[in-house]
mmCIF file of N, CA and C and ligand atoms in Angstrom:
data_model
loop_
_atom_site.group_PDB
_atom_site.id
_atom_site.type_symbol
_atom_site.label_atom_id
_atom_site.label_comp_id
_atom_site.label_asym_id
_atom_site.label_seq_id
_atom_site.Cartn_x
_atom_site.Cartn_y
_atom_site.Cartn_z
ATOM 1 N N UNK A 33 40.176 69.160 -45.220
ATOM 2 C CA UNK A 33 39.497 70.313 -44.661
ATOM 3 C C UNK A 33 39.488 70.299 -43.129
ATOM 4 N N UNK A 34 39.614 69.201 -42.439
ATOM 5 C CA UNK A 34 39.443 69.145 -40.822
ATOM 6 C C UNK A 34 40.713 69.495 -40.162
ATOM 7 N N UNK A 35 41.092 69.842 -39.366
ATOM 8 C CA UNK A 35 41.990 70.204 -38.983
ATOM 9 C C UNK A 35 42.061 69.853 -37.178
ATOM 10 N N UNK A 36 43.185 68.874 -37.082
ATOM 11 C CA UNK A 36 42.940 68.745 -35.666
ATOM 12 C C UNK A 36 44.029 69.594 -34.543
ATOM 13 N N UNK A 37 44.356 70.259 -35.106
ATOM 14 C CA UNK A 37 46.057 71.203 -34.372
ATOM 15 C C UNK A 37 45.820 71.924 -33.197
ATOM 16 N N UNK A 38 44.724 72.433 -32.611
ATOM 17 C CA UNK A 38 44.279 72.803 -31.818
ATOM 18 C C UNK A 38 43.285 72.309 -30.747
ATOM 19 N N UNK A 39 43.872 72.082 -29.407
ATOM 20 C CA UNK A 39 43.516 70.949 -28.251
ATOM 21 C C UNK A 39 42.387 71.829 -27.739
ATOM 22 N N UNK A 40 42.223 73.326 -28.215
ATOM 23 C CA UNK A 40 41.443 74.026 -27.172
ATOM 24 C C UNK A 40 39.853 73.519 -27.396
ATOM 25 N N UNK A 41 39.842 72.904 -28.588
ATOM 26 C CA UNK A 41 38.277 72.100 -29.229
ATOM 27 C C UNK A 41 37.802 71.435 -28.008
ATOM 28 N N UNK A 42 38.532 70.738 -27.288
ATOM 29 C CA UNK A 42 38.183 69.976 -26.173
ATOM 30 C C UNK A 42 37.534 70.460 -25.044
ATOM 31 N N UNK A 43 37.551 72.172 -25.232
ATOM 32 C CA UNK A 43 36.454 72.601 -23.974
ATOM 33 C C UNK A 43 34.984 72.309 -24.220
ATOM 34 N N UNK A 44 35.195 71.849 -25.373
ATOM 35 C CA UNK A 44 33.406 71.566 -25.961
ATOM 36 C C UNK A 44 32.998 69.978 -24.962
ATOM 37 N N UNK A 45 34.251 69.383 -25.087
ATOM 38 C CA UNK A 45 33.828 68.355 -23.798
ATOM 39 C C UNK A 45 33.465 68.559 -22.545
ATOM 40 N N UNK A 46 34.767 69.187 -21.922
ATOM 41 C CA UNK A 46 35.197 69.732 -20.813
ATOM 42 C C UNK A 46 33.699 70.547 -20.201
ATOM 43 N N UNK A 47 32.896 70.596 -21.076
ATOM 44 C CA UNK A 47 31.711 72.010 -20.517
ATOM 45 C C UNK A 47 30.876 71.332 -20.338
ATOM 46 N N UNK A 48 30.755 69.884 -20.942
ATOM 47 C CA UNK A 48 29.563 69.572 -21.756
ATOM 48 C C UNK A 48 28.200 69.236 -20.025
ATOM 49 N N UNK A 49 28.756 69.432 -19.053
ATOM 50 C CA UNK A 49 27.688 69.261 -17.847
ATOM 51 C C UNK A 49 27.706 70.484 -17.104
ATOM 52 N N UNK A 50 28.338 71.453 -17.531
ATOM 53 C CA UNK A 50 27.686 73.275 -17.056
ATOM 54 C C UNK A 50 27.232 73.668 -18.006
ATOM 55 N N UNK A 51 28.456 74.747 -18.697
ATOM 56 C CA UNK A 51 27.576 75.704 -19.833
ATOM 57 C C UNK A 51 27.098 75.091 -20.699
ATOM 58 N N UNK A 52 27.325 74.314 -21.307
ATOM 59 C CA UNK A 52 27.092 73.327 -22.167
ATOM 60 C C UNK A 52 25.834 72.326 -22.338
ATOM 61 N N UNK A 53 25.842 72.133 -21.055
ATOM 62 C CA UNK A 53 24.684 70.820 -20.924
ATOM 63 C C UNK A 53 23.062 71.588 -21.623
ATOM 64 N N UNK A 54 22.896 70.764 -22.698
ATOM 65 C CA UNK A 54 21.486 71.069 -23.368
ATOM 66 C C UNK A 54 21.519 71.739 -24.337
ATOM 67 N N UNK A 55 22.418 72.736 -24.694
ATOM 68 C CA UNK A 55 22.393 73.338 -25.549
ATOM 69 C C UNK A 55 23.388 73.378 -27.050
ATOM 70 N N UNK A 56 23.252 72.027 -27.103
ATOM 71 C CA UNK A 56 23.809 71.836 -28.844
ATOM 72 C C UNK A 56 23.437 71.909 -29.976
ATOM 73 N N UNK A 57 23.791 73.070 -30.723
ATOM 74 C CA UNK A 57 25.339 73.248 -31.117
ATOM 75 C C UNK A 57 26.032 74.271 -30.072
ATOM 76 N N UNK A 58 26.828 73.936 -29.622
ATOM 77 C CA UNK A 58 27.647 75.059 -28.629
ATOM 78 C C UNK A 58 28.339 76.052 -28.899
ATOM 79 N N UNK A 59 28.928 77.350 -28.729
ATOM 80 C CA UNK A 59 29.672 77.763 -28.883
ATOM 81 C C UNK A 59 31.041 77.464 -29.131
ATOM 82 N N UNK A 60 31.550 77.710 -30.396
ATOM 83 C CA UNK A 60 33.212 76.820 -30.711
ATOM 84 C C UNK A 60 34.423 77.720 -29.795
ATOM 85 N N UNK A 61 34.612 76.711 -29.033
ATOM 86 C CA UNK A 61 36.048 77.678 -28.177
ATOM 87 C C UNK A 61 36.904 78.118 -28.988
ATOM 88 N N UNK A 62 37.068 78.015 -29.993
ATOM 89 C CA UNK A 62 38.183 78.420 -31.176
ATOM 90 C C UNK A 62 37.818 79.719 -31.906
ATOM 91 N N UNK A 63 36.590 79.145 -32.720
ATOM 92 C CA UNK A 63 36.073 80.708 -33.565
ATOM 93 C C UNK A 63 34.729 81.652 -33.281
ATOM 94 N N UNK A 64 34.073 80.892 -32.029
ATOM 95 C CA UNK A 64 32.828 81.447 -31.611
ATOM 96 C C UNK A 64 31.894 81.242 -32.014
ATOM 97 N N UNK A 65 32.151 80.316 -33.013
ATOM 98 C CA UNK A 65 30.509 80.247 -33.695
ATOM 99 C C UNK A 65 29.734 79.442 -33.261
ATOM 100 N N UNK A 66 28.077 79.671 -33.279
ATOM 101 C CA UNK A 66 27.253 78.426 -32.300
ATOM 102 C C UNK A 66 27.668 77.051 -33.105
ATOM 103 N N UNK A 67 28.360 76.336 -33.772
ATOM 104 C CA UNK A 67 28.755 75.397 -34.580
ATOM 105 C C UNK A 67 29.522 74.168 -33.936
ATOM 106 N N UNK A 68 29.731 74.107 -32.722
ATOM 107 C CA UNK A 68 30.271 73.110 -31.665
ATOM 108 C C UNK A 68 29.234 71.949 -31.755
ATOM 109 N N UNK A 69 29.390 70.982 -32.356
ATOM 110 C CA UNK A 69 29.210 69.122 -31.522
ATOM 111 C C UNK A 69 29.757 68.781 -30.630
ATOM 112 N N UNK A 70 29.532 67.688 -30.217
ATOM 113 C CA UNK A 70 30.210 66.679 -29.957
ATOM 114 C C UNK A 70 29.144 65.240 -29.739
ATOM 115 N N UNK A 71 30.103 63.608 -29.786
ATOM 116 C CA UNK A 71 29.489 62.669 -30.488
ATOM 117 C C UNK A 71 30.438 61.654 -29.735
ATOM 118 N N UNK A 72 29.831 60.568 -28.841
ATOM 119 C CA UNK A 72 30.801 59.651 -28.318
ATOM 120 C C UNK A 72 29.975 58.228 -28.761
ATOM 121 N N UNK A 73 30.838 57.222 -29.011
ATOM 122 C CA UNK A 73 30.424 55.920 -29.462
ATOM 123 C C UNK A 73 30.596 54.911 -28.391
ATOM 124 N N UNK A 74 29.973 54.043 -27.937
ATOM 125 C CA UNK A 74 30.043 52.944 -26.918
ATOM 126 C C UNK A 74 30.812 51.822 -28.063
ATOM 127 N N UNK A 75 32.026 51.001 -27.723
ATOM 128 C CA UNK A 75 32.203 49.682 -28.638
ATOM 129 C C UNK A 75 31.099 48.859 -28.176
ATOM 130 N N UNK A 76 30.827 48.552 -27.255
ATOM 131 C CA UNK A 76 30.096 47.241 -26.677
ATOM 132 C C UNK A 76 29.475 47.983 -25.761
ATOM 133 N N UNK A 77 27.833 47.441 -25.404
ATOM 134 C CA UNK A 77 27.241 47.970 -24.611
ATOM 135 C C UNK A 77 27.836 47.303 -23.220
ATOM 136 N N UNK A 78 27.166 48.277 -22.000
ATOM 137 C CA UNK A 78 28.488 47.675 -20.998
ATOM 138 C C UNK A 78 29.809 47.929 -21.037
ATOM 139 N N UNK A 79 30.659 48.385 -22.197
ATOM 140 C CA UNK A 79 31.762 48.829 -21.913
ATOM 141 C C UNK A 79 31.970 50.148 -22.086
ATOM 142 N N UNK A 80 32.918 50.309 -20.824
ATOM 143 C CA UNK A 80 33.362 51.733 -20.614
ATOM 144 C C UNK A 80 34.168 52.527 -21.759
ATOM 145 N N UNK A 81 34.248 51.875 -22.628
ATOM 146 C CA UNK A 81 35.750 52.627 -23.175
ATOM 147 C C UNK A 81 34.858 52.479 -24.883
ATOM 148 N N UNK A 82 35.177 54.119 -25.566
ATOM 149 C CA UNK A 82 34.615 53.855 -26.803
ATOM 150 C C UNK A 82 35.156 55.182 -27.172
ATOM 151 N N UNK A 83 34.836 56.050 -27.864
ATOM 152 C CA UNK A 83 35.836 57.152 -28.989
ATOM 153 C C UNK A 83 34.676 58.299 -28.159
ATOM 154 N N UNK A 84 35.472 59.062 -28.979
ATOM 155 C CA UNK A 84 34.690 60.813 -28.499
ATOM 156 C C UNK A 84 35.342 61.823 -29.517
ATOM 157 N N UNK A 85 34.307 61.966 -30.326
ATOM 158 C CA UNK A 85 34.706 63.175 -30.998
ATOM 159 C C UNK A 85 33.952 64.561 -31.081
ATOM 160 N N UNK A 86 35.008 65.835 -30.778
ATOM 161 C CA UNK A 86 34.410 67.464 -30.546
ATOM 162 C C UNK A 86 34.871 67.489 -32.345
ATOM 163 N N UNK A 87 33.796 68.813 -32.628
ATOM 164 C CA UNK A 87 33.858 69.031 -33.736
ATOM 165 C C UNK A 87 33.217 70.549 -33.667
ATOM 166 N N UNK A 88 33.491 71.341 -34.769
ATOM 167 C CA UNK A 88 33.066 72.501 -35.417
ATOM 168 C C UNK A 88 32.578 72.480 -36.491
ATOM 169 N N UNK A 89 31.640 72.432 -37.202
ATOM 170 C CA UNK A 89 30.782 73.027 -38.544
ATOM 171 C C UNK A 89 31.546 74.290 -39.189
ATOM 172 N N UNK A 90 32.355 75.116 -38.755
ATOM 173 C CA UNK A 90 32.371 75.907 -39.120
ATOM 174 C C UNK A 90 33.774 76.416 -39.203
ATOM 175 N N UNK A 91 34.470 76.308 -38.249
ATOM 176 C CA UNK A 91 35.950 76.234 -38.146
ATOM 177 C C UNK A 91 36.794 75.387 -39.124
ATOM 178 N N UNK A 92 36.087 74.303 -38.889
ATOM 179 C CA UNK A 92 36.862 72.477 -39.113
ATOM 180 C C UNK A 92 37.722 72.321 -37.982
ATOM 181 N N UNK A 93 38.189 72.398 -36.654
ATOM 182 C CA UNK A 93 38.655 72.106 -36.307
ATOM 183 C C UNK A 93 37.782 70.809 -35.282
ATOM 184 N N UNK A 94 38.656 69.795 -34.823
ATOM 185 C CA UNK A 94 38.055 68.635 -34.306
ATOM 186 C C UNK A 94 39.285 68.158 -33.293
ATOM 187 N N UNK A 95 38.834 67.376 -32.684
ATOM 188 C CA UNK A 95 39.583 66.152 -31.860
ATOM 189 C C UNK A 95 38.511 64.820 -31.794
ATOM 190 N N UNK A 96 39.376 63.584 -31.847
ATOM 191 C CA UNK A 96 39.095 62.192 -31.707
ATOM 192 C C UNK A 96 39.782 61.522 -31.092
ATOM 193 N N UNK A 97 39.129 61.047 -29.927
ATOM 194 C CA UNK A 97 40.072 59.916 -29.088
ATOM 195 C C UNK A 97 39.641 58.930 -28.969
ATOM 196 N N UNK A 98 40.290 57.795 -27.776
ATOM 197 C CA UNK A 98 39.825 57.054 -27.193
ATOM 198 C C UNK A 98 39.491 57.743 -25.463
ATOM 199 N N UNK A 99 38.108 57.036 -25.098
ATOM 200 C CA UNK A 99 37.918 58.215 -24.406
ATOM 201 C C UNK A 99 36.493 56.922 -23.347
ATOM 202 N N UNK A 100 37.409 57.330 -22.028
ATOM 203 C CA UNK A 100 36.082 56.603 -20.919
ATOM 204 C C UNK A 100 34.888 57.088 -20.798
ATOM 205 N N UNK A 101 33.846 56.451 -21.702
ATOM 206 C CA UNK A 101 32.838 57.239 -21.518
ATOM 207 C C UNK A 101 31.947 57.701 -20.185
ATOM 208 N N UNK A 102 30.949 58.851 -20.365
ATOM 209 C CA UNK A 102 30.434 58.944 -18.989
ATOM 210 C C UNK A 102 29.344 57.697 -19.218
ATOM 211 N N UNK A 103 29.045 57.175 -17.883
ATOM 212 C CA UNK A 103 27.935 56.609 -17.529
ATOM 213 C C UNK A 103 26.709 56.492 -18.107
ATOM 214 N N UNK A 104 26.128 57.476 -18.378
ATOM 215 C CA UNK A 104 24.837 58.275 -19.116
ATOM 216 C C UNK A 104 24.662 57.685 -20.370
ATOM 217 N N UNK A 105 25.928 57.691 -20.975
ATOM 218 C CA UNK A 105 26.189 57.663 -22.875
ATOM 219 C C UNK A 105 25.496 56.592 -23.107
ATOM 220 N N UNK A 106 24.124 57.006 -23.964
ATOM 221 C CA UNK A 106 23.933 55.512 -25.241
ATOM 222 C C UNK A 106 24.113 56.062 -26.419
ATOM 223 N N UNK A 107 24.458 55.294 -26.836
ATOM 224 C CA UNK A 107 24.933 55.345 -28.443
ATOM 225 C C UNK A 107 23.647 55.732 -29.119
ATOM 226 N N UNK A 108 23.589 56.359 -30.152
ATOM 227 C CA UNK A 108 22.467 57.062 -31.095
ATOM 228 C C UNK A 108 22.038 56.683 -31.969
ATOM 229 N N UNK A 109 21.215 55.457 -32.226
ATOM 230 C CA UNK A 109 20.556 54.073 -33.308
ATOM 231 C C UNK A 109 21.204 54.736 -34.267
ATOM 232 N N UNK A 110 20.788 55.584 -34.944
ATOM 233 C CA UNK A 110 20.851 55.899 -36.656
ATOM 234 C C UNK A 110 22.237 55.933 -36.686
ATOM 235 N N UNK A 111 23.045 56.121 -36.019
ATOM 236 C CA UNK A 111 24.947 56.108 -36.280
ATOM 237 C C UNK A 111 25.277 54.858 -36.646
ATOM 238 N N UNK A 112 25.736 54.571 -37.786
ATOM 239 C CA UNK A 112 26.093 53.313 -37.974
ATOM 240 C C UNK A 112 27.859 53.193 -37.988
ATOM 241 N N UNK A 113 28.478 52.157 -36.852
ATOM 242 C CA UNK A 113 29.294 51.952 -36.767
ATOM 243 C C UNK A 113 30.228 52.139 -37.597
ATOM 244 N N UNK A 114 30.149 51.172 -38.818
ATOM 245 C CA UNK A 114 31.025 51.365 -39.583
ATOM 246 C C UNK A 114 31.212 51.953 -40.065
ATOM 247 N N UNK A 115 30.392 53.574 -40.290
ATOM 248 C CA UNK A 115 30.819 54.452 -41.431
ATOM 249 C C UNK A 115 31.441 55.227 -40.614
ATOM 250 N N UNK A 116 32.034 55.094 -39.001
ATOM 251 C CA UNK A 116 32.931 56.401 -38.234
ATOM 252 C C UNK A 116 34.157 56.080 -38.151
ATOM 253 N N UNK A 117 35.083 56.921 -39.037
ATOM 254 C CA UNK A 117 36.443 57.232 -38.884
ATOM 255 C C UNK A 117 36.792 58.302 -38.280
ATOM 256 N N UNK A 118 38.128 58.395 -38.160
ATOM 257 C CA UNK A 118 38.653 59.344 -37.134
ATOM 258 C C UNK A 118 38.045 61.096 -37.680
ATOM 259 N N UNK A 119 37.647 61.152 -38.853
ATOM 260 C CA UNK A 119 37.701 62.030 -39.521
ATOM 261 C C UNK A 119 35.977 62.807 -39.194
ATOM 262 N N UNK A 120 35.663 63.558 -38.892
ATOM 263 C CA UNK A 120 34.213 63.576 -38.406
ATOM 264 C C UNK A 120 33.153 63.627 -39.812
ATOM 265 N N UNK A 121 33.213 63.485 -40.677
ATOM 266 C CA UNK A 121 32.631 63.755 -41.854
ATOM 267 C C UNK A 121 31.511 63.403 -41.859
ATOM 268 N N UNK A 122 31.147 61.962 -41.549
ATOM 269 C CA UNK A 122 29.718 61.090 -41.378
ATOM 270 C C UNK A 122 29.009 62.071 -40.314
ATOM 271 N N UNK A 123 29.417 62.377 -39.504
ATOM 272 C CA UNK A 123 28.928 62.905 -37.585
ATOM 273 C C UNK A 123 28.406 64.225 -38.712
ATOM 274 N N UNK A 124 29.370 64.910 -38.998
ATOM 275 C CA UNK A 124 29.057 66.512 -39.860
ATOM 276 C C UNK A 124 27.506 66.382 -40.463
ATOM 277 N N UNK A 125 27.533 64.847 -41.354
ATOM 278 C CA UNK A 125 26.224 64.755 -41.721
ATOM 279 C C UNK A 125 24.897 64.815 -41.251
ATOM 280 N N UNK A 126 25.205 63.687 -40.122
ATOM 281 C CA UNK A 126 23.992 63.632 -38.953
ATOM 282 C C UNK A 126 24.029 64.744 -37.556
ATOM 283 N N UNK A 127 24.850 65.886 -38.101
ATOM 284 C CA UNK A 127 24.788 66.636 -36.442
ATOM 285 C C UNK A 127 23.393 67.177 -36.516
ATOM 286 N N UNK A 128 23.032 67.267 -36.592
ATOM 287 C CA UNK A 128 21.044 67.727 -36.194
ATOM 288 C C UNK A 128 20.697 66.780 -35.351
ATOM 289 N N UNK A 129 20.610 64.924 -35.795
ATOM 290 C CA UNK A 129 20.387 64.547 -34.750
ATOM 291 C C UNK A 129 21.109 64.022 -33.895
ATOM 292 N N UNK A 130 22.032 64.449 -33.931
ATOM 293 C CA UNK A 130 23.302 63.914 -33.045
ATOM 294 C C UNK A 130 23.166 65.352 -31.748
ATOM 295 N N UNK A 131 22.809 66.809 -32.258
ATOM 296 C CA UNK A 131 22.689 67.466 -31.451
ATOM 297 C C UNK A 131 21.152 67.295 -30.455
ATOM 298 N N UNK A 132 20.640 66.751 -31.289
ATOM 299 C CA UNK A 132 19.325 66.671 -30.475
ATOM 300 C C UNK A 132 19.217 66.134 -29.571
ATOM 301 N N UNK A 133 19.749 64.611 -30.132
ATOM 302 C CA UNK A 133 20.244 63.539 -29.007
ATOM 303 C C UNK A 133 21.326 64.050 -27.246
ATOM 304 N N UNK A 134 22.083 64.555 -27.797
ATOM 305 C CA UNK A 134 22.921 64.452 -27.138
ATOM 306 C C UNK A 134 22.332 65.698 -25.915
ATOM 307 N N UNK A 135 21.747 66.924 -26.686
ATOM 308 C CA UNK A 135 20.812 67.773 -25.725
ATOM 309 C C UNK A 135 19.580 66.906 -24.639
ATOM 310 N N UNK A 136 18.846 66.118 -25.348
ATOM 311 C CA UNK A 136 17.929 65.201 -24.805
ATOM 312 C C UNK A 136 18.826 63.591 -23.460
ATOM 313 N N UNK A 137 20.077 63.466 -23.842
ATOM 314 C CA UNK A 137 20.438 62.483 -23.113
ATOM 315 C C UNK A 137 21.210 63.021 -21.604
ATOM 316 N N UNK A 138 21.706 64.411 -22.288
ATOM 317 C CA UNK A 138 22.441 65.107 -21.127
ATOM 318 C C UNK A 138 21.484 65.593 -20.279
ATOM 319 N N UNK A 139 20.254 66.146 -20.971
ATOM 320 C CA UNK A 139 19.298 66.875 -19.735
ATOM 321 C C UNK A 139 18.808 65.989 -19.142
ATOM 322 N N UNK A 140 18.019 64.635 -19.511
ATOM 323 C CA UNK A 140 17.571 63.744 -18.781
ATOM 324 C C UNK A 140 18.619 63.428 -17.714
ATOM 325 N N UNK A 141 19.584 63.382 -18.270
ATOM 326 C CA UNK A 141 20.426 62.754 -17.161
ATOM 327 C C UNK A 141 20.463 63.416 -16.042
ATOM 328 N N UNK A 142 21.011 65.113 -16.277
ATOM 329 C CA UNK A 142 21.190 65.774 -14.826
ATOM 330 C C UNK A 142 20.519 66.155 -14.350
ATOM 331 N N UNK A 143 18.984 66.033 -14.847
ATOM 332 C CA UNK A 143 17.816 66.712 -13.708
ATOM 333 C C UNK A 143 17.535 65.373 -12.954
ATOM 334 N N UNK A 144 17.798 63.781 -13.589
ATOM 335 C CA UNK A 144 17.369 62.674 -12.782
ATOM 336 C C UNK A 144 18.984 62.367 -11.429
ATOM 337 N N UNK A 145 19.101 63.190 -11.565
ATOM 338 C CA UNK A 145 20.407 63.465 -10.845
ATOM 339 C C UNK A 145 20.417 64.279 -9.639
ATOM 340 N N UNK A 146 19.699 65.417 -10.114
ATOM 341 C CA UNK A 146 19.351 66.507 -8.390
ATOM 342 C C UNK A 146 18.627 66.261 -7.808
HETATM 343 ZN ZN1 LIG B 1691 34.881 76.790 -34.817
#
């Protein structure tokens, strides 16, 4: 059902500190629907480098990389490592609090920022 063929998913990253910042689920650059995630994993705390996946609820379309995280990123307790494959299925489950989180980590961040 997921479908990754389309790179334009990635403006859901690309936004995620203008239009974007705070307000997840986002608008899907693909089909419009408020149904946009997105979900990045730290391997090791302290390290820069861990996955990032954009996703749609509603489309199915997604992207998963390897991906330098920003600065800001902590990982989201209830995600348990091992159940994330490339495939967003687990994330699909928990996007409520994955959106909450990720609204709550981005705003803290850029108002402790101006
Ligand atoms: Zn969509």
């Amino acid at each position: 059902m997921w479908r990754d063929n389309d790179d334009k998913i990635m403006d859901i990253l690309d936004n995620i500190e203008n239009v974007n910042k705070g307000y997840f689920p986002v608008v899907c650059p693909i089909c419009g629907k408020k149904e946009g995630h997105l979900y990045f994993h730290r391997n090791m705390e302290g390290d820069e480098r861990g996955s990032m996946w954009a996703w749609c609820s509603a489309c199915y379309h997604f992207s998963h990389a390897i991906y330098r995280l920003p600065k800001w990123w902590q990982n989201l307790k209830e995600i348990n490592l091992k159940k994330l494959t490339s495939y967003p299925n687990y994330l699909e489950e928990n996007k409520v609090c994955i959106d909450q989180w990720i609204n709550e980590i981005l705003f803290s961040n850029l108002t402790s920022r101006e």
